[in-house]
Amino acid sequence: MVELLAPAGNFISLRAVLENGADAVYFGLDEYNMRANAKNFSLDDLPKIAKMACDYDAKTYLCTNIILKESEIEKLKNNLDIISSSEIDGLILSDIGLIEDAVSHGLEAHVSVQENVTNSHTLKTLHKLGAKRAILSRELSIEEIAEITDKSPIETEIFIHGAMCMAISGRCFLSYGLYGRSANCGDCLQPCRKNWTLTFEESQND
């Protein structure tokens, strides 16, 4: 079974993807997701999001896919009761330390593309930890995806549209190196999308 999952950054886009037939929707809070510069939602918005999606028989997944430092992961764990009670279906997470906590709160644990899953052995380990789904690395070919999925004990997900980062999934340091704005903390300025000119200089030894 194929599930079409679409992003939403506000209630306007949320309604748009639901009305246009998405099977599920993913979104971020003001913190914890890879789109820190987007409008995003708040904890108080979650019940309304869940209710809207339920009206369209769609599932809801909350993104928590940045690199989480000690204080951040503790804060997120402390909010899991609120997230769970809002009837959100699951978490998309990049920190495997959250899998057990998500499952214990009745939430599906979907492992983010940031984890860079490229083989079935990783999927088997994630299954043991309690993950229901993993989003495979964007560097994989269609043939590799098919082989890995055939061997996987959990659901797999792939990107079919959106930002196709120039580096290993979710681990680009170009924005941080140029501007001090980390993609891994949701603050990418996407310098890879600018116009670049490649030049070659002759070596003095030539």
Short mmCIF file of C-alpha atoms in Angstrom, two decimals:
data_model
loop_
_atom_site.label_atom_id
_atom_site.label_comp_id
_atom_site.label_asym_id
_atom_site.label_seq_id
_atom_site.Cartn_x
_atom_site.Cartn_y
_atom_site.Cartn_z
CA MET A 1 0.00 0.00 0.00
CA VAL A 2 1.32 3.45 -0.95
CA GLU A 3 0.73 6.47 1.27
CA LEU A 4 1.03 9.94 -0.25
CA LEU A 5 2.51 12.19 2.44
CA ALA A 6 2.62 15.97 1.90
CA PRO A 7 4.06 18.85 3.96
CA ALA A 8 2.12 21.72 5.52
CA GLY A 9 3.57 24.89 7.03
CA ASN A 10 0.33 26.58 8.08
CA PHE A 11 -3.42 25.96 8.17
CA ILE A 12 -3.91 27.21 4.61
CA SER A 13 -1.45 24.71 3.16
CA LEU A 14 -2.77 22.02 5.53
CA ARG A 15 -6.28 22.37 4.15
CA ALA A 16 -4.93 22.50 0.60
CA VAL A 17 -3.08 19.19 0.83
CA LEU A 18 -6.02 17.52 2.55
CA GLU A 19 -8.54 18.76 0.00
CA ASN A 20 -6.27 17.58 -2.81
CA GLY A 21 -6.15 14.00 -1.60
CA ALA A 22 -3.04 13.54 0.54
CA ASP A 23 -3.22 10.36 2.63
CA ALA A 24 -1.13 11.97 5.36
CA VAL A 25 0.46 15.28 6.27
CA TYR A 26 3.67 16.20 8.07
CA PHE A 27 4.46 19.48 9.79
CA GLY A 28 6.73 21.07 12.36
CA LEU A 29 6.44 22.99 15.57
CA ASP A 30 8.13 26.32 16.26
CA GLU A 31 11.14 24.22 17.30
CA TYR A 32 12.61 20.80 16.48
CA ASN A 33 12.15 20.63 12.71
CA MET A 34 14.29 21.30 9.64
CA ARG A 35 12.31 24.36 8.59
CA ALA A 36 13.13 26.74 11.42
CA ASN A 37 12.51 29.75 9.18
CA ALA A 38 9.00 28.63 8.19
CA LYS A 39 5.88 29.79 10.02
CA ASN A 40 5.29 26.34 11.58
CA PHE A 41 2.74 25.43 14.23
CA SER A 42 2.57 25.54 18.03
CA LEU A 43 1.69 22.84 20.55
CA ASP A 44 -1.70 24.47 20.96
CA ASP A 45 -2.40 23.93 17.24
CA LEU A 46 -2.01 20.14 17.36
CA PRO A 47 -5.61 19.19 18.35
CA LYS A 48 -6.98 21.34 15.50
CA ILE A 49 -4.54 19.76 13.04
CA ALA A 50 -5.54 16.27 14.15
CA LYS A 51 -9.24 17.12 13.87
CA MET A 52 -8.87 18.57 10.36
CA ALA A 53 -6.92 15.54 9.17
CA CYS A 54 -9.41 13.15 10.75
CA ASP A 55 -12.21 14.84 8.78
CA TYR A 56 -10.35 13.83 5.60
CA ASP A 57 -9.36 10.38 6.93
CA ALA A 58 -5.70 11.42 6.78
CA LYS A 59 -2.84 10.71 9.18
CA THR A 60 -0.68 13.30 10.92
CA TYR A 61 3.07 13.16 11.56
CA LEU A 62 4.98 15.72 13.60
CA CYS A 63 8.57 16.41 12.51
CA THR A 64 11.22 16.43 15.24
CA ASN A 65 14.14 15.90 12.91
CA ILE A 66 16.91 18.33 13.86
CA ILE A 67 20.01 17.50 15.87
CA LEU A 68 18.73 17.58 19.44
CA LYS A 69 21.09 18.69 22.20
CA GLU A 70 20.61 17.67 25.82
CA SER A 71 18.27 20.47 26.85
CA GLU A 72 16.27 20.23 23.62
CA ILE A 73 15.61 16.50 23.78
CA GLU A 74 14.57 16.78 27.43
CA LYS A 75 12.14 19.56 26.56
CA LEU A 76 10.71 17.52 23.71
CA LYS A 77 10.30 14.44 25.89
CA ASN A 78 8.46 16.55 28.45
CA ASN A 79 6.01 17.58 25.71
CA LEU A 80 5.21 14.04 24.54
CA ASP A 81 2.18 13.79 26.81
CA ILE A 82 0.70 16.90 25.17
CA ILE A 83 1.58 15.66 21.67
CA SER A 84 0.07 12.23 22.33
CA SER A 85 -3.11 13.59 23.89
CA SER A 86 -3.70 15.77 20.81
CA GLU A 87 -4.21 12.54 18.79
CA ILE A 88 -1.33 13.12 16.41
CA ASP A 89 -0.47 9.77 14.79
CA GLY A 90 3.29 9.79 14.98
CA LEU A 91 6.69 11.48 15.13
CA ILE A 92 9.22 11.79 12.32
CA LEU A 93 12.48 11.72 14.26
CA SER A 94 16.17 11.70 13.51
CA ASP A 95 17.34 10.90 17.04
CA ILE A 96 16.86 7.18 17.66
CA GLY A 97 16.88 7.93 21.39
CA LEU A 98 13.30 9.14 20.92
CA ILE A 99 11.92 5.91 19.43
CA GLU A 100 11.14 4.18 22.72
CA ASP A 101 9.63 7.34 24.21
CA ALA A 102 7.41 7.90 21.16
CA VAL A 103 6.14 4.32 21.16
CA SER A 104 5.49 4.34 24.90
CA HIS A 105 3.24 7.37 24.35
CA GLY A 106 1.24 5.56 21.66
CA LEU A 107 2.91 7.41 18.77
CA GLU A 108 4.27 5.82 15.62
CA ALA A 109 8.04 6.31 15.29
CA HIS A 110 9.15 7.18 11.76
CA VAL A 111 12.91 7.56 11.33
CA SER A 112 13.83 10.66 9.33
CA VAL A 113 15.92 10.84 6.17
CA GLN A 114 18.42 12.68 8.40
CA GLU A 115 19.41 9.27 9.81
CA ASN A 116 20.75 8.39 6.34
CA VAL A 117 19.37 4.84 6.13
CA THR A 118 20.97 3.08 3.15
CA ASN A 119 20.60 -0.65 3.87
CA SER A 120 18.25 -3.31 5.24
CA HIS A 121 20.51 -4.11 8.20
CA THR A 122 19.86 -0.66 9.64
CA LEU A 123 16.13 -1.17 9.09
CA LYS A 124 16.25 -4.43 11.07
CA THR A 125 17.94 -2.63 13.96
CA LEU A 126 15.39 0.18 13.87
CA HIS A 127 12.64 -2.45 13.92
CA LYS A 128 14.08 -3.90 17.13
CA LEU A 129 14.03 -0.43 18.67
CA GLY A 130 10.33 -0.05 17.85
CA ALA A 131 10.33 2.09 14.70
CA LYS A 132 7.39 1.56 12.35
CA ARG A 133 8.85 3.32 9.31
CA ALA A 134 12.12 4.71 7.98
CA ILE A 135 12.60 7.34 5.29
CA LEU A 136 15.38 6.10 3.04
CA SER A 137 18.37 8.17 2.02
CA ARG A 138 17.89 10.38 -1.04
CA GLU A 139 21.16 9.13 -2.54
CA LEU A 140 19.73 5.68 -3.30
CA SER A 141 18.78 4.54 -6.80
CA ILE A 142 15.35 3.08 -7.60
CA GLU A 143 16.96 -0.36 -7.85
CA GLU A 144 18.59 0.00 -4.43
CA ILE A 145 15.31 1.21 -2.90
CA ALA A 146 13.49 -1.83 -4.28
CA GLU A 147 16.08 -4.25 -2.91
CA ILE A 148 16.18 -2.65 0.55
CA THR A 149 12.40 -2.40 0.82
CA ASP A 150 12.00 -6.07 -0.17
CA LYS A 151 14.19 -7.06 2.80
CA SER A 152 12.81 -4.54 5.28
CA PRO A 153 10.78 -5.61 8.35
CA ILE A 154 9.29 -2.10 8.63
CA GLU A 155 7.64 0.38 6.28
CA THR A 156 9.88 2.43 4.01
CA GLU A 157 9.34 5.92 2.63
CA ILE A 158 11.06 7.85 -0.14
CA PHE A 159 11.11 11.45 -1.39
CA ILE A 160 9.45 11.97 -4.77
CA HIS A 161 9.59 15.78 -4.72
CA GLY A 162 11.27 18.55 -2.76
CA ALA A 163 14.75 19.67 -1.84
CA MET A 164 17.34 17.23 -3.14
CA CYS A 165 20.34 18.24 -1.07
CA MET A 166 23.77 18.20 -2.67
CA ALA A 167 25.36 16.30 0.22
CA ILE A 168 24.59 13.12 2.14
CA SER A 169 20.98 13.39 3.28
CA GLY A 170 20.63 16.01 5.97
CA ARG A 171 24.34 16.35 6.66
CA CYS A 172 25.35 19.30 4.54
CA PHE A 173 27.64 21.92 6.09
CA LEU A 174 27.72 24.39 3.20
CA SER A 175 25.27 26.84 4.79
CA TYR A 176 27.08 26.66 8.12
CA GLY A 177 30.51 27.04 6.53
CA LEU A 178 29.50 30.12 4.54
CA TYR A 179 27.06 31.85 6.88
CA GLY A 180 27.19 30.13 10.27
CA ARG A 181 23.59 28.91 9.75
CA SER A 182 23.33 25.16 10.28
CA ALA A 183 21.15 22.99 8.03
CA ASN A 184 21.30 20.32 10.71
CA CYS A 185 19.49 22.64 13.10
CA GLY A 186 16.82 23.63 10.60
CA ASP A 187 18.45 26.92 9.63
CA CYS A 188 19.73 26.22 6.10
CA LEU A 189 20.00 29.25 3.81
CA GLN A 190 20.21 26.88 0.80
CA PRO A 191 23.32 28.40 -0.81
CA CYS A 192 23.45 25.35 -3.11
CA ARG A 193 20.51 26.87 -5.03
CA LYS A 194 22.43 30.01 -5.94
CA ASN A 195 24.09 30.50 -9.32
CA TRP A 196 27.66 29.25 -9.10
CA THR A 197 30.54 29.52 -11.56
CA LEU A 198 33.13 26.77 -11.70
CA THR A 199 36.59 27.97 -12.72
CA PHE A 200 39.87 26.17 -13.20
CA GLU A 201 43.30 27.62 -12.59
CA GLU A 202 46.40 26.16 -14.18
CA SER A 203 48.87 24.79 -11.71
CA GLN A 204 52.26 26.49 -11.57
CA ASN A 205 53.77 23.04 -12.04
CA ASP A 206 52.02 22.57 -15.42
#
